[in-house]
Every structure is written in C-alpha cells, then in structure tokens.
Coordinates of C-alpha atoms and ligand atoms in Angstrom, one line a residue:
X20 CA -29.9 11.4 88.7
X21 CA -28.7 8.0 89.8
X22 CA -29.8 6.4 93.0
X23 CA -28.6 3.3 94.8
X24 CA -30.2 1.0 97.4
X25 CA -28.3 -1.4 99.6
X26 CA -30.5 -4.3 100.8
X27 CA -31.2 -7.9 99.9
X28 CA -32.4 -8.2 96.3
X29 CA -34.7 -10.7 94.7
X30 CA -34.9 -11.0 90.9
X31 CA -35.3 -13.7 88.3
X32 CA -33.0 -15.4 85.7
X33 CA -34.4 -15.9 82.1
X34 CA -35.3 -19.5 83.0
X35 CA -37.6 -18.3 85.8
X36 CA -35.3 -19.3 88.7
X37 CA -34.9 -16.8 91.5
X38 CA -31.6 -15.0 92.1
X39 CA -31.1 -13.7 95.7
X40 CA -28.4 -11.4 96.9
X41 CA -28.2 -11.1 100.7
X42 CA -26.1 -7.9 100.6
X43 CA -27.1 -6.4 97.2
X44 CA -26.9 -3.1 95.5
X45 CA -29.7 -1.9 93.1
X46 CA -28.7 1.2 91.0
X47 CA -31.4 3.1 89.2
X48 CA -31.3 6.1 86.9
X49 CA -32.2 7.3 83.5
X50 CA -31.3 5.3 80.4
X51 CA -30.4 6.8 77.1
X52 CA -34.0 7.5 76.3
X53 CA -34.6 9.2 79.7
X54 CA -36.6 6.3 81.2
X55 CA -36.0 5.5 84.9
X56 CA -34.5 2.0 84.8
X57 CA -32.4 -0.5 86.6
X58 CA -28.8 0.3 85.7
X59 CA -27.3 -2.5 87.8
X60 CA -28.2 -5.1 90.4
X61 CA -25.9 -7.5 92.1
X62 CA -23.6 -8.0 95.1
X63 CA -22.8 -4.8 97.0
X64 CA -19.1 -5.6 97.1
X65 CA -18.8 -5.9 93.3
X66 CA -21.0 -2.9 92.3
X67 CA -20.4 -0.2 94.9
X68 CA -17.1 0.9 93.3
X69 CA -18.6 1.1 89.8
X70 CA -21.2 3.7 90.8
X71 CA -19.3 6.1 93.0
X72 CA -21.5 9.1 92.2
X73 CA -24.8 7.4 93.1
X74 CA -26.0 8.3 96.6
X75 CA -26.6 5.0 98.5
X76 CA -29.6 4.5 100.7
X77 CA -29.0 1.7 103.2
X78 CA -32.1 -0.4 104.0
X79 CA -30.8 -3.0 106.5
X80 CA -33.0 -6.0 106.9
X81 CA -35.2 -5.1 103.9
X82 CA -35.7 -7.0 100.6
X83 CA -36.0 -5.3 97.2
X84 CA -38.2 -7.2 94.8
X85 CA -39.8 -6.4 91.5
X86 CA -43.1 -4.6 91.6
X87 CA -45.9 -7.1 91.2
X88 CA -47.8 -7.5 87.9
X89 CA -51.6 -8.2 88.2
X90 CA -52.8 -9.7 84.9
X91 CA -56.5 -9.3 85.5
X92 CA -58.5 -7.0 87.8
X93 CA -61.7 -5.0 87.6
X94 CA -61.2 -1.5 89.0
X95 CA -65.0 -0.8 89.1
X96 CA -65.5 -3.8 91.3
X97 CA -63.4 -2.4 94.2
X98 CA -66.6 -1.8 96.1
X99 CA -68.2 -5.2 95.6
X100 CA -65.4 -7.4 96.9
X101 CA -66.8 -10.2 99.1
X102 CA -70.4 -10.1 97.6
X103 CA -71.5 -13.7 97.9
X104 CA -73.5 -15.5 95.2
X105 CA -74.3 -19.0 94.2
X106 CA -72.0 -18.6 91.2
X107 CA -70.7 -16.4 88.5
X108 CA -73.9 -15.6 86.6
X109 CA -76.1 -14.6 89.6
X110 CA -73.1 -12.6 91.0
X111 CA -72.9 -10.6 87.8
X112 CA -76.7 -10.0 87.7
X113 CA -77.2 -9.2 91.4
X114 CA -74.1 -7.2 92.2
X115 CA -71.8 -6.5 89.3
X116 CA -73.9 -5.0 86.6
X117 CA -76.0 -2.8 88.9
X118 CA -72.8 -1.5 90.5
X119 CA -70.9 -0.9 87.2
X120 CA -73.8 1.2 85.9
X121 CA -72.7 3.9 88.4
X122 CA -69.5 4.5 86.3
X123 CA -71.5 6.6 83.8
X124 CA -70.8 9.4 86.3
X125 CA -67.2 10.7 85.7
X126 CA -66.9 12.1 89.2
X127 CA -67.7 8.7 90.7
X128 CA -65.4 7.0 88.3
X129 CA -62.5 9.4 89.3
X130 CA -63.1 8.8 93.0
X131 CA -63.0 5.0 92.6
X132 CA -60.0 5.2 90.2
X133 CA -58.0 7.2 92.8
X134 CA -58.8 4.7 95.6
X135 CA -58.0 1.8 93.3
X136 CA -54.6 3.0 92.2
X137 CA -53.7 3.8 95.8
X138 CA -54.7 0.3 96.8
X139 CA -52.6 -1.3 94.1
X140 CA -49.6 0.8 95.3
X141 CA -50.2 -0.1 98.9
X142 CA -50.0 -3.7 97.9
X143 CA -46.9 -3.4 95.8
X144 CA -48.7 -3.8 92.4
X145 CA -46.9 -1.6 89.9
X146 CA -48.4 -2.9 86.6
X147 CA -52.0 -4.0 86.1
X148 CA -54.2 -5.1 83.2
X149 CA -57.6 -4.0 84.4
X150 CA -61.2 -3.9 83.2
X151 CA -63.0 -0.6 83.3
X152 CA -66.8 -0.5 82.5
X153 CA -68.7 0.0 79.3
X154 CA -68.6 3.8 79.8
X155 CA -65.7 5.5 78.0
X156 CA -65.5 8.0 80.8
X157 CA -64.5 5.1 83.2
X158 CA -61.5 4.5 81.0
X159 CA -60.5 8.2 80.9
X160 CA -60.8 8.3 84.7
X161 CA -58.4 5.4 85.3
X162 CA -55.8 6.4 82.7
X163 CA -55.7 9.9 84.2
X164 CA -55.0 8.6 87.7
X165 CA -52.3 6.1 86.4
X166 CA -50.7 8.8 84.4
X167 CA -50.5 11.0 87.5
X168 CA -48.4 8.3 89.1
X169 CA -46.4 7.5 85.9
X170 CA -47.6 3.9 86.3
X171 CA -47.6 1.2 83.7
X172 CA -51.3 0.4 83.4
X173 CA -53.4 -1.2 80.7
X174 CA -57.2 -0.9 80.5
X175 CA -60.1 -0.6 78.1
X176 CA -63.8 0.1 77.7
X177 CA -65.9 -3.0 78.2
X178 CA -67.8 -4.2 75.1
X179 CA -71.2 -5.7 76.1
X180 CA -74.1 -5.1 73.6
X181 CA -76.5 -7.9 74.6
X182 CA -77.7 -9.9 77.6
X183 CA -76.8 -6.9 79.8
X184 CA -79.2 -4.6 81.6
X185 CA -79.9 -0.9 80.9
X186 CA -77.1 1.1 82.4
X187 CA -74.2 -1.1 81.2
X188 CA -75.4 -2.3 77.8
X189 CA -73.7 -0.5 75.0
X190 CA -74.6 -0.1 71.3
X191 CA -72.6 -2.0 68.7
X192 CA -71.5 0.7 66.3
X193 CA -70.9 3.3 69.0
X194 CA -69.0 0.8 71.2
X195 CA -66.5 0.1 68.4
X196 CA -66.1 3.8 67.6
X197 CA -65.5 4.6 71.3
X198 CA -62.9 1.8 71.4
X199 CA -61.0 3.2 68.5
X200 CA -61.1 6.8 69.9
X201 CA -59.8 5.6 73.2
X202 CA -57.0 3.6 71.5
X203 CA -55.9 6.8 69.6
X204 CA -56.2 8.9 72.7
X205 CA -54.3 6.7 75.2
X206 CA -52.5 3.7 73.7
X207 CA -48.7 4.3 74.1
X208 CA -49.0 7.6 75.9
X209 CA -46.4 7.6 78.7
X210 CA -46.6 4.1 80.2
X211 CA -50.3 3.5 79.3
X212 CA -51.6 0.8 77.1
X213 CA -55.1 0.0 75.7
X214 CA -56.8 -3.4 75.9
X215 CA -59.7 -4.2 73.6
X216 CA -62.2 -5.6 76.1
X217 CA -65.2 -7.8 75.2
X218 CA -66.6 -8.7 78.6
X219 CA -67.2 -12.3 77.6
X220 CA -68.7 -14.0 74.5
X221 CA -72.3 -14.3 75.9
X222 CA -72.7 -10.5 76.3
X223 CA -71.5 -9.6 72.9
X224 CA -73.3 -10.0 69.5
X225 CA -71.4 -11.5 66.7
X226 CA -71.1 -8.1 65.1
X227 CA -69.5 -6.7 68.2
X228 CA -67.0 -9.5 68.4
X229 CA -66.2 -9.2 64.7
X230 CA -65.6 -5.5 65.1
X231 CA -63.4 -6.1 68.1
X232 CA -61.3 -8.6 66.2
X233 CA -60.9 -6.1 63.3
X234 CA -59.7 -3.5 65.7
X235 CA -57.3 -6.0 67.2
X236 CA -55.8 -6.7 63.7
X237 CA -55.7 -3.0 62.9
X238 CA -53.9 -2.1 66.2
X239 CA -51.6 -5.1 66.8
X240 CA -49.7 -3.5 69.7
X241 CA -52.9 -3.2 71.7
X242 CA -53.9 -5.9 74.2
X243 CA -57.1 -8.0 74.2
X244 CA -58.7 -9.1 77.4
X245 CA -61.8 -11.2 78.2
X246 CA -63.0 -14.1 80.3
X247 CA -63.3 -17.8 79.2
X248 CA -64.2 -21.2 80.7
X249 CA -64.7 -20.0 84.2
X250 CA -68.0 -21.6 85.2
X251 CA -70.0 -24.5 84.0
X252 CA -73.3 -22.5 83.6
X253 CA -71.4 -19.8 81.7
X254 CA -69.9 -22.4 79.4
X255 CA -73.2 -24.0 78.6
X256 CA -74.6 -20.6 77.8
X257 CA -71.7 -19.7 75.5
X258 CA -72.0 -23.1 73.6
X259 CA -75.8 -22.5 73.1
X260 CA -75.2 -19.0 71.7
X261 CA -72.3 -20.0 69.4
X262 CA -73.2 -23.5 68.3
X263 CA -70.8 -23.4 65.3
X264 CA -67.6 -22.9 67.3
X265 CA -65.7 -26.0 68.4
X266 CA -65.6 -24.8 72.0
X267 CA -66.2 -21.7 74.1
X268 CA -62.5 -20.6 73.6
X269 CA -62.8 -21.2 69.9
X270 CA -65.5 -18.5 69.7
X271 CA -62.8 -15.9 70.4
X272 CA -60.5 -17.5 67.8
X273 CA -63.3 -17.5 65.2
X274 CA -63.6 -13.7 65.6
X275 CA -59.9 -12.9 65.5
X276 CA -59.5 -12.4 69.2
X277 CA -56.7 -14.8 69.9
X278 CA -53.2 -13.5 69.2
X279 CA -50.1 -12.4 71.2
X280 CA -51.1 -9.9 73.9
X281 CA -54.5 -11.5 74.2
X282 CA -55.2 -12.4 77.9
X283 CA -58.1 -14.6 79.0
X284 CA -59.0 -14.8 82.6
X285 CA -59.7 -18.2 84.3
X286 CA -59.2 -20.8 81.5
X287 CA -60.3 -23.5 84.0
X288 CA -62.6 -25.9 82.1
X289 CA -60.4 -26.5 79.0
X290 CA -59.6 -29.7 77.0
X291 CA -56.3 -30.3 75.3
X292 CA -57.5 -28.8 72.0
X293 CA -58.2 -25.6 73.8
X294 CA -54.8 -25.7 75.4
X295 CA -53.2 -26.3 72.1
X296 CA -55.1 -23.4 70.6
X297 CA -53.8 -21.1 73.4
X298 CA -50.3 -22.2 72.6
X299 CA -50.6 -21.9 68.9
X300 CA -52.0 -18.4 69.1
X301 CA -49.5 -17.4 71.8
X302 CA -52.5 -16.3 73.9
X303 CA -52.1 -16.5 77.7
X304 CA -54.2 -17.1 80.8
X305 CA -54.7 -14.9 83.8
X306 CA -54.9 -17.4 86.6
X307 CA -57.2 -16.0 89.3
X308 CA -57.3 -18.4 92.2
X309 CA -58.9 -16.3 95.0
X310 CA -61.8 -15.5 92.6
X311 CA -62.1 -19.1 91.5
X312 CA -62.3 -20.3 95.1
X313 CA -64.7 -17.5 96.2
X314 CA -67.2 -18.0 93.3
X315 CA -66.8 -21.8 93.4
X316 CA -65.7 -21.8 89.7
X317 CA -63.1 -24.5 89.9
X318 CA -59.3 -25.0 89.8
X319 CA -56.9 -23.9 87.1
X320 CA -55.1 -27.0 85.8
X321 CA -51.4 -26.1 86.1
X322 CA -50.3 -29.6 85.0
X323 CA -52.5 -29.4 81.9
X324 CA -51.2 -26.0 81.0
X325 CA -47.5 -27.1 81.4
X326 CA -48.1 -30.3 79.6
X327 CA -49.4 -28.6 76.5
X328 CA -47.3 -25.5 77.1
X329 CA -49.3 -22.3 77.0
X330 CA -48.3 -19.2 79.0
X331 CA -50.0 -17.9 82.1
X332 CA -49.5 -15.6 85.1
X333 CA -51.3 -14.6 88.3
X334 CA -54.2 -12.2 88.8
X335 CA -56.4 -11.0 91.6
X336 CA -59.6 -10.7 89.6
X337 CA -61.0 -8.2 92.3
X338 CA -64.0 -8.0 92.9
X339 CA -64.7 -11.7 92.2
X340 CA -61.3 -12.1 93.7
X341 CA -61.0 -11.4 97.4
X342 CA -57.8 -9.5 97.8
X343 CA -55.6 -6.8 96.2
X344 CA -52.5 -8.5 97.8
X345 CA -50.3 -10.5 95.5
X346 CA -49.2 -12.5 98.6
X347 CA -52.8 -13.7 99.2
X348 CA -53.1 -14.6 95.5
X349 CA -49.9 -16.6 95.5
X350 CA -51.1 -18.5 98.6
X351 CA -54.4 -19.3 96.9
X352 CA -52.5 -20.4 93.8
X353 CA -50.5 -22.8 96.0
X354 CA -53.7 -24.3 97.3
X355 CA -55.1 -24.7 93.8
X356 CA -51.8 -26.3 92.5
X357 CA -52.0 -28.8 95.4
X358 CA -55.6 -29.6 94.6
X359 CA -54.6 -30.6 91.0
X360 CA -51.8 -32.8 92.2
X361 CA -52.3 -36.4 91.4
X362 CA -49.1 -37.5 93.1
X363 CA -47.8 -36.4 96.5
X364 CA -45.4 -33.4 96.3
X365 CA -44.9 -29.8 97.0
X366 CA -47.1 -28.4 94.1
X367 CA -45.8 -25.0 93.1
X368 CA -42.6 -23.8 94.7
X369 CA -42.5 -20.3 96.2
X370 CA -40.1 -19.2 93.5
X371 CA -42.5 -20.3 90.8
X372 CA -45.4 -18.5 92.6
X373 CA -43.4 -15.3 92.9
X374 CA -42.3 -15.5 89.3
X375 CA -45.9 -16.0 88.1
X376 CA -46.8 -12.6 89.7
X377 CA -43.7 -10.7 88.5
X378 CA -41.4 -11.7 85.7
X379 CA -43.7 -14.5 84.5
X380 CA -46.7 -12.3 84.3
X381 CA -44.7 -9.6 82.5
X382 CA -43.6 -12.2 80.0
X383 CA -47.2 -13.3 79.5
X384 CA -48.2 -9.7 78.8
X385 CA -45.4 -9.3 76.3
X386 CA -43.5 -7.0 78.7
X387 CA -40.5 -9.3 79.5
X388 CA -37.4 -7.1 80.2
X389 CA -39.7 -4.1 80.7
X390 CA -41.3 -4.7 84.0
X391 CA -41.6 -7.5 86.6
X392 CA -37.9 -7.9 87.2
X393 CA -34.8 -6.1 88.5
X394 CA -32.4 -6.9 85.7
X395 CA -30.5 -4.1 84.0
X396 CA -32.8 -2.3 81.5
X397 CA -36.0 -3.0 83.3
X398 CA -38.1 0.0 84.3
X399 CA -37.4 1.0 87.9
X400 CA -40.7 -0.4 89.5
X401 CA -40.0 -2.2 92.7
X402 CA -41.1 -2.8 96.3
X403 CA -39.2 -2.6 99.6
X404 CA -40.4 -5.5 101.7
X405 CA -40.0 -5.6 105.5
X406 CA -39.8 -9.3 106.5
X407 CA -40.2 -8.2 110.2
X408 CA -43.5 -6.2 109.5
X409 CA -45.5 -8.2 112.0
X410 CA -44.3 -10.1 115.1
X411 CA -45.0 -13.5 113.6
X412 CA -43.4 -12.6 110.3
X413 CA -40.3 -11.4 112.2
X414 CA -40.1 -14.5 114.2
X415 CA -40.7 -16.9 111.3
X416 CA -38.5 -15.2 108.7
X417 CA -35.6 -15.0 111.3
X418 CA -35.6 -18.8 111.4
X419 CA -35.8 -19.4 107.6
X420 CA -32.7 -21.3 106.5
X421 CA -33.2 -21.2 102.7
X422 CA -34.6 -18.9 100.1
X423 CA -37.6 -21.2 99.6
X424 CA -38.4 -21.1 103.4
X425 CA -38.1 -17.3 103.4
X426 CA -40.4 -16.8 100.4
X427 CA -42.9 -19.3 101.7
X428 CA -43.1 -17.5 105.0
X429 CA -43.7 -14.2 103.2
X430 CA -46.4 -15.7 101.0
X431 CA -48.2 -17.5 103.8
X432 CA -47.9 -14.7 106.5
X433 CA -47.6 -11.6 104.3
X434 CA -50.1 -9.0 103.1
X435 CA -50.0 -5.2 102.5
X436 CA -48.1 -4.8 105.8
X437 CA -45.1 -6.5 104.2
X438 CA -44.9 -3.7 101.6
X439 CA -43.0 -0.9 103.2
X440 CA -42.5 1.2 100.1
X441 CA -43.5 1.1 96.5
X442 CA -41.3 2.7 93.9
X443 CA -42.7 3.5 90.4
X444 CA -40.4 4.7 87.6
X445 CA -37.8 5.5 90.2
X446 CA -40.1 7.6 92.4
X447 CA -41.2 6.4 95.9
X448 CA -45.0 6.6 96.0
X449 CA -47.0 8.5 98.6
X450 CA -49.1 6.0 100.6
X451 CA -52.7 6.4 101.5
Ligands
GUN17 N1 -67.3 -12.9 83.3 C1 -67.9 -11.9 82.7 N2 -67.8 -10.8 83.5 C2 -67.1 -11.2 84.6 C3 -66.6 -10.5 85.7 O1 -66.8 -9.3 85.9 N3 -65.9 -11.2 86.7 C4 -65.7 -12.5 86.5 N4 -65.0 -13.2 87.4 N5 -66.1 -13.2 85.4 C5 -66.8 -12.5 84.5
ZN18 ZN1 -62.6 -10.8 85.7

C-alpha cells in the first residue's frame, strides 16, 4: 500500500547540504523486496500526478524530516540521567556499575527496554546504536522490544572482565561465547544489528580484547562500539594498563578493533596521529556533547577532525548525556563547536548540526541511503515536526526568513514537544 504526505520536507543531498521543499510530497510504500521505503520526495506540484493511487494526508504547517540517528546511548542508564559526579571514573563507580547490575533480572531489563524505546520514539529517534549491560538477557530484552516496533536498532552485550565490581564483571571465555551466540541469534534479523561491545580498554583483559577483535574479523558486518579518550583520568589509567600501545586509541587497533562499522564514543583528547588512525581504519566518532559538558570531560575538536578527515556523527550518550532529545544534543554540539573556534564565526551551521544527527550519522554507521534521509530508496523512518508546538516556537518560527533561521529556531527552542509523530518503517508509532 502506498501512502503520501503533503507538508514541508527536509532532506539532504549527498554533499550534506539540506534540501527543503515548502510544499512537498513524500510518497512511501513497499519496494521490490517488500521493505517500506521512500518511493519519491519532492515538490507537490511535480509529484502528485505521478502517484494518483496513493492516498494523500495533508499536514499543513508541518515539516517532514528524517528520523534521527543516535550513534551512542546506554539503555540501562535511563534511570541514572543527571547523577552528578566529579568526573567519569567516580560516576561509573558510584552510580553506573551498581545500577547496571540490576539488569541480570530479565523482567527489570524488559521494563526499562520498553520505556527506553518509547522515549526514543517520543523524541523522534528511529535508529540507535546502544550499549546494553554485561548480562546477555539485557540484550535479548532490548532486541525484543525493538523488533516489536520494527525499529532499526543495534546493540550488544558489554564486555568487562576486570576492574569491575561483582554484579557486572563477566568471565572472559563465557563473555566471548555469549557474544557469538547473540550475534547468531540477532544480527541481521529484521532491522536489528549486533555490536561487539568492549566497555572500554581499562575494564577488559588483553584476552578479552583479543577475542573481541577475532569475532570482529569473523563477523565483518557486525558493528563494534566502545569509548575512548573521554577523560584525562581514564586516559592515564589506559596508558598505564597498556604501556606498549602508542596511545589509548591505538590499544583498540592493536587488538583488531578498528575497522569500518567501529564507533568510538567521545574521541576528545586525540593527537593528529590518533585522528589519522581513525581515518585510515575508516573508524568513526560518536560525538556526545551533553555528556561531555555534564561530566566535565572536554570538548570534541571539530576543526581537528575535519582537518585530518575522519567521520563522526552525534549521540546523546544517555545517561552520562542529559537528554534523549536530538534537538538538545544539536544545541550542545553548537556550543562545543563555538568553544573550539579560534576565529570569530558561526561555528557549526544548523544544516550541519541536523545532518550530523541524521544522514551524517547514518553514513558514519555504514547506513547511508538506508536510514537518516528521505531520498528515494531510504527506509520510511521519519518524523512529523510541528514548528508551532509551543507559543514561543510558533512566534519565532513564523518570523524565520531563511532555512537556517528556521532550523536554528527549532534546535534552540525545540524538544520532544516538537515531534508530533514518529513513523517507523511506514507505520505511525503509538506514543506513550
Ligand atoms: N566509559 C566506560 N563506560 C562508560 C559509560 O558508561 N559512559 C561513559 N560516558 N563513558 C564510559
Ligand atoms: Zn557511553
């Protein structure tokens, strides 16, 4: 069944620039393989006659935009958002590890997974790369909920066999067997993908990292996710534990954990050799500005990343991050980009920010042309935005005289209230 929507449409050209249609038509329907995809997007006048059989829903005043892509988030940390600590390591010890130990209980994991997916949907996030915990049942719980919504979601069992308390520490051999079983059970089923997930180098033995790298070579279409160069204390600890590696990032390379589809959160305290290594391995960064500001970790160096040329996209990093809303993350990224500016200027443009949380994030995940855009062939994951969702939004967006002004107003003033509807694989999602 085809379906068409008449509204403004925001999408992205291959070079990352935004394309905006004031009076657009988005036509969705099954492709040859039966997947719900975008069949056409463009000016209403040009397209309406080409799809006479598609029923048209008119959405006056609304904007259709790609579903957001969150490149790094922890579903088990939903309940510890906003837990303050001096920095990363005390935060992990005081709040994170004790809380994550609760996910050995499958009923608890299922309850949090349900809430988490609802919250992503309410915020317009339709694709996420998320950490689970070290308990295999936490992975089953999340995949089951995502599958129920036919959502594109990637997750994996956390590997952490040392420097971790009872309750979250796993055992080397068993952890690798569990990882392989979960890959076979879930990777490529419907829209689900598996990510091999060493928590970060300090909490894995060399044997565990080596085993993770072997699995990454054996299953090249899986993702890899971890953390790197987030916090100065963490970096000093990693250097002490792995004195033979050139840098903290190089530890992962030394164990075969840098390749395409490898996604490292933070990547703040890098030198140019680290940046060149990211580029050479086609490994990407999940930039997590609300988390970095909240935990006092530092500022992602956008200029450095662009100078050397490695890929990146945006991420919430809940619960170190402070919001599920991509609008809040984009605003924090704007602040961070400004901080790094050595010359006066606008820092990141709103079109760049939006791209980094949609088509750019999809490209970084190896999912360009699959999600994160509304070009023909993309899967039909999108949001319906109401630029008049609050009195101030209505007033400000009415006065926007360019696309940049409109997008900036949405980023600065928007949150979950802006997202009127989230559509996943062509299906409007019930909202909690
Ligand atoms: N490094 C290792 N584990 C974590 C985590 O859960 N959150 C963040 N922000 N950094 C980490
Ligand atoms: Zn994280």
